[in-house]
Amino acid sequence: KAGVTQTPRYLIKTRGQQVTLSCSPISGHRSVSWYQQTPGQGLQFLFEYFSETQRNKGNFPGRFSGRQFSNSRSEMNVSTLELGDSALYLCASSLEAGLGGADTQYFGPGTRLTVL
Amino acid sequence: KQEVTQIPAALSVPEGENLVLNCSFTDSAIYNLQWFRQDPGKGLTSLLLIQSSQREQTSGRLNASLDKSSGRSTLYIAASQPGDSATYLCAVTPTGTASKLTFGTGTRLQVTL
């Protein structure tokens, strides 16, 4: 079974631009979560999508948004990029997170975003 | 607000040694706790997941314990190998929102020959 895939793996953008990151979950997984990892703040939860609906949201500004498609693939968008948005963006998928029972989260390799 | 702390921040041990990594959390109302490893520049690999009703989980040379009432978890690695060198992260999920992980700051482990 293929793991979680993220594209692109590396991105370089300039301040003020916008960017879209993509995540394909493990086949059959319906929950997709996004995390930002920086040296200063560590790993922080951005949001989670389940069945095309945002189910949970972290404490990030509205410049960060996402969506999920009917095939469970998810995209994350960051508008008006700032230098502080430089980070490793990780997505994770799980089978039935939140519907009862423990659920392991499987992470993708991440997208390394550099904002100049 | 849930806070997760991992001690030590870095650890270096000789190959073959047994070791324990610590994780503490401030809010005991958790759904589960997971341990991950992260290799430099890579994503996270899930190692063990402990449900809030469980006390421990084992996988190969790894054993994780959970004491929810005291807000603590430990990851025990037996007979460490150089391939175990990585950053180890623990993460908790709050009750009712099982997918929203709060991560610790990690322990960077180096196993030397």
mmCIF file of C-alpha atoms in Angstrom:
data_model
loop_
_atom_site.group_PDB
_atom_site.id
_atom_site.type_symbol
_atom_site.label_atom_id
_atom_site.label_comp_id
_atom_site.label_asym_id
_atom_site.label_seq_id
_atom_site.Cartn_x
_atom_site.Cartn_y
_atom_site.Cartn_z
ATOM 1 C CA LYS A 1 0.000 0.000 0.000
ATOM 2 C CA ALA A 2 1.411 3.375 -0.953
ATOM 3 C CA GLY A 3 2.127 5.782 1.885
ATOM 4 C CA VAL A 4 1.139 9.406 2.208
ATOM 5 C CA THR A 5 2.538 11.449 -0.640
ATOM 6 C CA GLN A 6 3.116 15.181 -0.739
ATOM 7 C CA THR A 7 3.928 17.402 -3.676
ATOM 8 C CA PRO A 8 6.004 19.294 -4.319
ATOM 9 C CA ARG A 9 8.804 18.287 -2.000
ATOM 10 C CA TYR A 10 10.548 21.655 -2.182
ATOM 11 C CA LEU A 11 9.316 25.147 -2.950
ATOM 12 C CA ILE A 12 10.936 28.545 -3.043
ATOM 13 C CA LYS A 13 8.678 31.580 -3.073
ATOM 14 C CA THR A 14 9.016 35.289 -2.397
ATOM 15 C CA ARG A 15 7.147 37.379 0.122
ATOM 16 C CA GLY A 16 3.622 38.276 -0.926
ATOM 17 C CA GLN A 17 3.167 35.303 -3.221
ATOM 18 C CA GLN A 18 0.775 32.477 -2.574
ATOM 19 C CA VAL A 19 1.416 28.753 -2.602
ATOM 20 C CA THR A 20 -0.582 25.530 -2.829
ATOM 21 C CA LEU A 21 0.628 22.261 -1.365
ATOM 22 C CA SER A 22 -0.897 18.895 -2.118
ATOM 23 C CA CYS A 23 -1.323 15.747 -0.056
ATOM 24 C CA SER A 24 -2.561 12.321 -1.130
ATOM 25 C CA PRO A 25 -3.532 10.126 1.834
ATOM 26 C CA ILE A 26 -3.179 6.404 2.140
ATOM 27 C CA SER A 27 -5.883 4.672 0.146
ATOM 28 C CA GLY A 28 -9.034 4.335 2.250
ATOM 29 C CA HIS A 29 -8.065 7.002 4.758
ATOM 30 C CA ARG A 30 -10.659 9.724 5.093
ATOM 31 C CA SER A 31 -8.972 12.082 7.548
ATOM 32 C CA VAL A 32 -6.161 14.386 6.475
ATOM 33 C CA SER A 33 -4.379 16.738 8.878
ATOM 34 C CA TRP A 34 -1.770 19.403 8.194
ATOM 35 C CA TYR A 35 1.096 20.476 10.449
ATOM 36 C CA GLN A 36 3.769 23.147 10.286
ATOM 37 C CA GLN A 37 7.235 22.375 11.620
ATOM 38 C CA THR A 38 9.759 25.114 12.370
ATOM 39 C CA PRO A 39 12.918 25.083 14.500
ATOM 40 C CA GLY A 40 11.475 27.685 16.839
ATOM 41 C CA GLN A 41 7.900 26.482 17.298
ATOM 42 C CA GLY A 42 8.254 22.773 16.619
ATOM 43 C CA LEU A 43 5.289 20.918 15.169
ATOM 44 C CA GLN A 44 2.008 22.801 15.213
ATOM 45 C CA PHE A 45 -1.416 21.651 14.081
ATOM 46 C CA LEU A 46 -2.938 23.640 11.218
ATOM 47 C CA PHE A 47 -6.231 21.915 10.399
ATOM 48 C CA GLU A 48 -7.917 18.605 9.738
ATOM 49 C CA TYR A 49 -10.313 17.585 7.018
ATOM 50 C CA PHE A 50 -12.686 14.658 7.099
ATOM 51 C CA SER A 51 -15.129 13.809 4.310
ATOM 52 C CA GLU A 52 -14.437 17.140 2.593
ATOM 53 C CA THR A 53 -15.247 19.164 5.731
ATOM 54 C CA GLN A 54 -12.860 21.008 7.996
ATOM 55 C CA ARG A 55 -13.337 19.331 11.337
ATOM 56 C CA ASN A 56 -10.604 20.892 13.457
ATOM 57 C CA LYS A 57 -8.547 24.043 13.183
ATOM 58 C CA GLY A 58 -5.385 25.248 14.888
ATOM 59 C CA ASN A 59 -4.355 28.770 15.805
ATOM 60 C CA PHE A 60 -3.129 30.065 12.480
ATOM 61 C CA PRO A 61 -4.200 33.204 10.616
ATOM 62 C CA GLY A 62 -6.755 33.094 7.841
ATOM 63 C CA ARG A 63 -3.969 33.229 5.246
ATOM 64 C CA PHE A 64 -3.721 29.490 5.814
ATOM 65 C CA SER A 65 -6.570 27.558 4.266
ATOM 66 C CA GLY A 66 -7.233 24.116 2.950
ATOM 67 C CA ARG A 67 -9.708 21.855 1.305
ATOM 68 C CA GLN A 68 -10.347 18.194 0.730
ATOM 69 C CA PHE A 69 -11.674 16.552 -2.390
ATOM 70 C CA SER A 70 -14.086 13.646 -2.731
ATOM 71 C CA ASN A 71 -11.163 11.228 -3.197
ATOM 72 C CA SER A 72 -9.751 12.441 0.171
ATOM 73 C CA ARG A 73 -6.822 14.239 -1.445
ATOM 74 C CA SER A 74 -6.177 17.536 0.270
ATOM 75 C CA GLU A 75 -4.621 20.836 -0.629
ATOM 76 C CA MET A 76 -3.315 23.555 1.602
ATOM 77 C CA ASN A 77 -3.004 27.168 0.487
ATOM 78 C CA VAL A 78 -1.020 29.983 2.016
ATOM 79 C CA SER A 79 -1.671 33.466 0.685
ATOM 80 C CA THR A 80 0.452 36.581 1.038
ATOM 81 C CA LEU A 81 3.517 34.653 2.133
ATOM 82 C CA GLU A 82 5.679 35.991 4.948
ATOM 83 C CA LEU A 83 9.262 35.121 5.813
ATOM 84 C CA GLY A 84 8.018 33.344 8.923
ATOM 85 C CA ASP A 85 6.039 30.892 6.808
ATOM 86 C CA SER A 86 9.269 29.145 5.861
ATOM 87 C CA ALA A 87 8.842 25.678 7.298
ATOM 88 C CA LEU A 88 8.379 21.998 6.660
ATOM 89 C CA TYR A 89 4.698 21.340 6.033
ATOM 90 C CA LEU A 90 3.603 17.838 6.893
ATOM 91 C CA CYS A 91 0.347 16.130 6.213
ATOM 92 C CA ALA A 92 -0.928 13.042 7.934
ATOM 93 C CA SER A 93 -3.742 10.668 7.182
ATOM 94 C CA SER A 94 -5.684 8.282 9.331
ATOM 95 C CA LEU A 95 -8.441 5.804 8.763
ATOM 96 C CA GLU A 96 -11.297 7.054 10.933
ATOM 97 C CA ALA A 97 -9.895 9.653 13.272
ATOM 98 C CA GLY A 98 -12.504 10.924 15.699
ATOM 99 C CA LEU A 99 -15.026 8.163 15.083
ATOM 100 C CA GLY A 100 -14.009 6.085 18.036
ATOM 101 C CA GLY A 101 -11.079 3.851 18.665
ATOM 102 C CA ALA A 102 -7.422 4.699 18.550
ATOM 103 C CA ASP A 103 -6.100 5.877 15.223
ATOM 104 C CA THR A 104 -2.518 5.985 14.136
ATOM 105 C CA GLN A 105 -1.584 8.979 12.061
ATOM 106 C CA TYR A 106 0.661 8.307 9.075
ATOM 107 C CA PHE A 107 2.802 11.190 7.928
ATOM 108 C CA GLY A 108 4.070 12.113 4.509
ATOM 109 C CA PRO A 109 7.644 13.239 3.795
ATOM 110 C CA GLY A 110 6.673 16.898 3.901
ATOM 111 C CA THR A 111 7.016 19.922 1.655
ATOM 112 C CA ARG A 112 9.924 22.220 2.463
ATOM 113 C CA LEU A 113 8.782 25.811 1.813
ATOM 114 C CA THR A 114 11.331 28.599 1.739
ATOM 115 C CA VAL A 115 10.091 32.189 1.567
ATOM 116 C CA LEU A 116 12.650 34.763 0.416
ATOM 117 C CA LYS B 1 -3.781 24.658 27.013
ATOM 118 C CA GLN B 2 -2.036 21.313 26.655
ATOM 119 C CA GLU B 3 1.744 21.466 26.933
ATOM 120 C CA VAL B 4 3.994 18.534 26.164
ATOM 121 C CA THR B 5 7.581 18.410 27.376
ATOM 122 C CA GLN B 6 10.309 15.947 26.507
ATOM 123 C CA ILE B 7 13.427 15.419 28.548
ATOM 124 C CA PRO B 8 16.263 15.232 27.731
ATOM 125 C CA ALA B 9 16.450 17.391 24.613
ATOM 126 C CA ALA B 10 19.443 15.405 23.395
ATOM 127 C CA LEU B 11 21.004 12.116 24.351
ATOM 128 C CA SER B 12 24.098 10.238 23.210
ATOM 129 C CA VAL B 13 24.603 6.591 24.153
ATOM 130 C CA PRO B 14 26.947 3.810 23.052
ATOM 131 C CA GLU B 15 25.566 1.012 20.937
ATOM 132 C CA GLY B 16 23.923 -1.777 22.922
ATOM 133 C CA GLU B 17 22.784 0.386 25.791
ATOM 134 C CA ASN B 18 19.172 0.401 26.982
ATOM 135 C CA LEU B 19 17.635 3.857 27.259
ATOM 136 C CA VAL B 20 14.504 5.692 28.337
ATOM 137 C CA LEU B 21 12.985 8.785 26.803
ATOM 138 C CA ASN B 22 10.527 10.840 28.818
ATOM 139 C CA CYS B 23 7.403 12.720 27.867
ATOM 140 C CA SER B 24 5.145 14.711 30.178
ATOM 141 C CA PHE B 25 1.875 16.492 29.459
ATOM 142 C CA THR B 26 -0.123 18.971 31.510
ATOM 143 C CA ASP B 27 -3.722 17.955 30.728
ATOM 144 C CA SER B 28 -4.603 14.356 31.511
ATOM 145 C CA ALA B 29 -7.792 14.463 29.393
ATOM 146 C CA ILE B 30 -6.203 12.778 26.405
ATOM 147 C CA TYR B 31 -7.596 10.435 23.768
ATOM 148 C CA ASN B 32 -4.292 8.721 23.052
ATOM 149 C CA LEU B 33 -0.542 9.246 23.004
ATOM 150 C CA GLN B 34 1.757 8.440 20.121
ATOM 151 C CA TRP B 35 5.496 8.147 19.780
ATOM 152 C CA PHE B 36 7.143 9.034 16.482
ATOM 153 C CA ARG B 37 10.655 9.154 15.128
ATOM 154 C CA GLN B 38 11.886 11.697 12.643
ATOM 155 C CA ASP B 39 15.046 11.396 10.616
ATOM 156 C CA PRO B 40 16.734 14.658 9.520
ATOM 157 C CA GLY B 41 14.705 16.456 6.867
ATOM 158 C CA LYS B 42 12.131 13.687 6.708
ATOM 159 C CA GLY B 43 8.565 13.093 7.769
ATOM 160 C CA LEU B 44 7.444 11.296 10.910
ATOM 161 C CA THR B 45 7.274 7.552 11.358
ATOM 162 C CA SER B 46 4.762 6.255 13.864
ATOM 163 C CA LEU B 47 6.331 3.921 16.419
ATOM 164 C CA LEU B 48 3.679 3.192 19.015
ATOM 165 C CA LEU B 49 0.216 4.393 19.903
ATOM 166 C CA ILE B 50 -1.233 4.003 23.387
ATOM 167 C CA GLN B 51 -4.914 4.525 23.971
ATOM 168 C CA SER B 52 -5.883 6.429 27.098
ATOM 169 C CA SER B 53 -7.237 3.227 28.659
ATOM 170 C CA GLN B 54 -3.972 1.333 28.126
ATOM 171 C CA ARG B 55 -0.842 1.271 30.246
ATOM 172 C CA GLU B 56 1.724 0.181 27.701
ATOM 173 C CA GLN B 57 2.432 -0.968 24.175
ATOM 174 C CA THR B 58 5.337 -2.963 22.805
ATOM 175 C CA SER B 59 6.827 -3.326 19.356
ATOM 176 C CA GLY B 60 10.071 -5.203 18.964
ATOM 177 C CA ARG B 61 12.774 -3.464 20.996
ATOM 178 C CA LEU B 62 10.428 -0.601 21.862
ATOM 179 C CA ASN B 63 8.130 -0.350 24.851
ATOM 180 C CA ALA B 64 6.006 2.677 25.639
ATOM 181 C CA SER B 65 4.178 3.216 28.900
ATOM 182 C CA LEU B 66 1.477 5.672 29.831
ATOM 183 C CA ASP B 67 0.487 7.017 33.251
ATOM 184 C CA LYS B 68 -2.362 9.332 32.422
ATOM 185 C CA SER B 69 -3.047 10.429 35.983
ATOM 186 C CA SER B 70 0.482 11.739 36.424
ATOM 187 C CA GLY B 71 0.728 13.027 32.849
ATOM 188 C CA ARG B 72 3.729 10.929 31.897
ATOM 189 C CA SER B 73 4.855 8.529 29.220
ATOM 190 C CA THR B 74 8.161 6.794 28.661
ATOM 191 C CA LEU B 75 9.663 5.168 25.600
ATOM 192 C CA TYR B 76 12.097 2.378 26.412
ATOM 193 C CA ILE B 77 14.531 1.306 23.711
ATOM 194 C CA ALA B 78 16.369 -1.932 24.351
ATOM 195 C CA ALA B 79 19.801 -2.779 22.965
ATOM 196 C CA SER B 80 20.158 0.468 21.033
ATOM 197 C CA GLN B 81 21.664 0.456 17.529
ATOM 198 C CA PRO B 82 23.192 3.225 15.376
ATOM 199 C CA GLY B 83 20.087 2.999 13.168
ATOM 200 C CA ASP B 84 18.033 4.207 16.133
ATOM 201 C CA SER B 85 19.677 7.621 15.832
ATOM 202 C CA ALA B 86 16.879 10.112 15.144
ATOM 203 C CA THR B 87 14.646 12.627 16.879
ATOM 204 C CA TYR B 88 11.894 11.039 18.922
ATOM 205 C CA LEU B 89 8.647 12.913 19.394
ATOM 206 C CA CYS B 90 5.680 12.197 21.577
ATOM 207 C CA ALA B 91 2.277 13.626 20.793
ATOM 208 C CA VAL B 92 -1.067 13.615 22.588
ATOM 209 C CA THR B 93 -4.545 14.059 21.229
ATOM 210 C CA PRO B 94 -7.219 15.689 23.368
ATOM 211 C CA THR B 95 -10.420 13.878 24.193
ATOM 212 C CA GLY B 96 -12.995 14.354 21.467
ATOM 213 C CA THR B 97 -10.587 15.491 18.758
ATOM 214 C CA ALA B 98 -8.500 12.467 18.073
ATOM 215 C CA SER B 99 -6.742 13.884 15.052
ATOM 216 C CA LYS B 100 -5.410 17.094 16.584
ATOM 217 C CA LEU B 101 -1.965 16.172 17.843
ATOM 218 C CA THR B 102 -0.022 18.322 20.297
ATOM 219 C CA PHE B 103 3.650 17.502 19.967
ATOM 220 C CA GLY B 104 6.508 17.630 22.395
ATOM 221 C CA THR B 105 9.765 19.324 21.477
ATOM 222 C CA GLY B 106 11.521 16.035 20.870
ATOM 223 C CA THR B 107 14.597 14.188 22.063
ATOM 224 C CA ARG B 108 17.504 13.961 19.638
ATOM 225 C CA LEU B 109 19.105 10.557 20.094
ATOM 226 C CA GLN B 110 22.530 9.584 18.846
ATOM 227 C CA VAL B 111 23.738 6.016 19.204
ATOM 228 C CA THR B 112 27.482 5.754 18.754
ATOM 229 C CA LEU B 113 29.563 2.762 17.697
#
